[in-house]
């Protein structure tokens, strides 16, 4: 294999064969292909794209760069959902135990926050003691006992993706449909799934700003996952306002607990039920009944305990992580809220310390916003629009400024 020739071919818009892609990924994973050549190839793919066959070959190559979870032949159906990220989106915390309560297995490998979008692992780590890094043996033990597990990528799962993602992150090659498709699906397929639902967000707080961009990503992921034998459903969901009433790590766990107890905000519960029903054998109504009967809540508590977390913390997350400043943002006008822009809320909570600017930044679990008004609700001038949880008054004021830029009341 002459790597420069393959890079040049892709640069000129040509195609790579499955065996060439396989050899490139193997060489990159083993260190034989240097980062500068892979960066050049990623940039060529960014500009020229990949065919469906190339994307499937790249996904296969990344999947087989490491180990794949293996399950007993008689094990229940394995299902999962993947969301392309949003603000205040804590649905995974509810969906995994709900589907487990439905008799399915959910070996959920999740990620961390990226830019302004939150990450499931960061949320879970606000629960004292909770471990997101489990060995494969521990993953099996938790799943076989309760039907769901929520973990980070292990060192053995898709090492090619780990290395390539880190490179893309610093070479301007993240927003490429084939590269995103292969990155996300290689990790999901490594879970040994039968069914997958993809929650592809579009709007101000999402990776994909327009519905048509989201549709292109959804089509690519759906085609590739189906070609690899995973029955896949897609849901395109707007991310113009945050999901639920809270955004920020511990505040989102608190809201997820409310939802698991059947007392969650309507938009959050609706999204949970839509996505769960897409991969379940039960209907939306049957899933709602399970959620309201507390079946998912029981499994969630067991999962927290089995993964080392303090289950007694779950109903007092906000008190445990009380931020020193709780600042009420008052509405500047009377009328109907027509916009509470997810991007501005995301930037506000990033500024408070709920996310990272660099990969090794520390996350502050306590900060964020809660008690958000929802679009369509009415408010009088001077009434509370939302609360900001901050480390200092100055940080709260900076966050308020950001929030107010994303606000429209008519
Ligand atoms: N999340 C991933 O895991 N990979 C991507 O490429 C984008 C988001």
CSV table of N, CA and C and ligand atoms in Angstrom, one decimal, residues 82-84 111 114 153 161 165 168 173-176 179-185 187 207, ligand 1:
chain,number,residue,atom,x,y,z
A,82,UNK,N,-28.9,6.3,20.0
A,82,UNK,CA,-27.8,7.3,20.0
A,82,UNK,C,-28.4,8.7,19.6
A,83,UNK,N,-28.0,9.7,20.4
A,83,UNK,CA,-28.4,11.0,20.1
A,83,UNK,C,-27.2,11.8,19.6
A,84,UNK,N,-27.4,12.7,18.6
A,84,UNK,CA,-26.2,13.5,18.1
A,84,UNK,C,-26.0,14.7,19.0
A,111,UNK,N,-20.9,8.9,25.5
A,111,UNK,CA,-19.7,9.8,25.4
A,111,UNK,C,-19.8,10.9,26.4
A,114,UNK,N,-19.4,17.5,24.3
A,114,UNK,CA,-18.6,17.9,23.1
A,114,UNK,C,-19.0,19.4,22.8
A,153,UNK,N,-16.4,4.2,26.5
A,153,UNK,CA,-15.7,3.3,25.6
A,153,UNK,C,-14.6,2.7,26.4
A,161,UNK,N,-11.2,4.5,16.4
A,161,UNK,CA,-12.1,5.7,16.5
A,161,UNK,C,-11.5,6.6,17.6
A,165,UNK,N,-10.8,10.2,16.3
A,165,UNK,CA,-11.6,11.3,16.8
A,165,UNK,C,-10.7,12.4,17.4
A,168,UNK,N,-9.3,14.3,14.5
A,168,UNK,CA,-10.3,15.1,13.8
A,168,UNK,C,-10.6,16.4,14.7
A,173,UNK,N,-11.9,18.5,11.2
A,173,UNK,CA,-12.5,17.4,10.3
A,173,UNK,C,-13.6,16.7,11.1
A,174,UNK,N,-14.1,17.3,12.2
A,174,UNK,CA,-15.3,16.6,12.9
A,174,UNK,C,-16.5,16.6,12.0
A,175,UNK,N,-17.0,17.8,11.5
A,175,UNK,CA,-18.3,17.7,10.8
A,175,UNK,C,-18.3,17.1,9.4
A,176,UNK,N,-18.0,15.9,9.3
A,176,UNK,CA,-18.0,15.2,8.0
A,176,UNK,C,-19.0,14.0,8.1
A,179,UNK,N,-17.4,10.5,8.2
A,179,UNK,CA,-16.5,10.3,9.4
A,179,UNK,C,-17.4,10.2,10.7
A,180,UNK,N,-18.4,11.0,10.8
A,180,UNK,CA,-19.3,10.9,11.9
A,180,UNK,C,-20.0,9.6,11.9
A,181,UNK,N,-20.5,9.2,10.7
A,181,UNK,CA,-21.2,7.9,10.6
A,181,UNK,C,-20.4,6.8,11.1
A,182,UNK,N,-19.2,6.7,10.6
A,182,UNK,CA,-18.3,5.6,11.0
A,182,UNK,C,-17.9,5.6,12.5
A,183,UNK,N,-17.7,6.8,13.0
A,183,UNK,CA,-17.3,7.0,14.4
A,183,UNK,C,-18.4,6.5,15.3
A,184,UNK,N,-19.6,7.0,15.1
A,184,UNK,CA,-20.7,6.7,16.0
A,184,UNK,C,-21.1,5.2,15.8
A,185,UNK,N,-21.3,4.8,14.5
A,185,UNK,CA,-21.8,3.4,14.4
A,185,UNK,C,-20.8,2.3,14.8
A,187,UNK,N,-18.9,2.3,17.3
A,187,UNK,CA,-19.0,2.1,18.7
A,187,UNK,C,-20.3,1.4,19.0
A,207,UNK,N,-25.3,20.1,16.5
A,207,UNK,CA,-24.2,19.9,15.6
A,207,UNK,C,-24.7,20.4,14.2
B,1,LIG,N1,-19.7,11.7,18.4
B,1,LIG,C1,-18.9,10.7,18.0
B,1,LIG,O1,-18.7,9.7,18.7
B,1,LIG,N2,-18.2,10.8,16.8
B,1,LIG,C2,-18.4,11.8,16.0
B,1,LIG,O2,-17.7,11.9,15.0
B,1,LIG,C3,-19.3,12.8,16.4
B,1,LIG,C4,-19.9,12.7,17.6
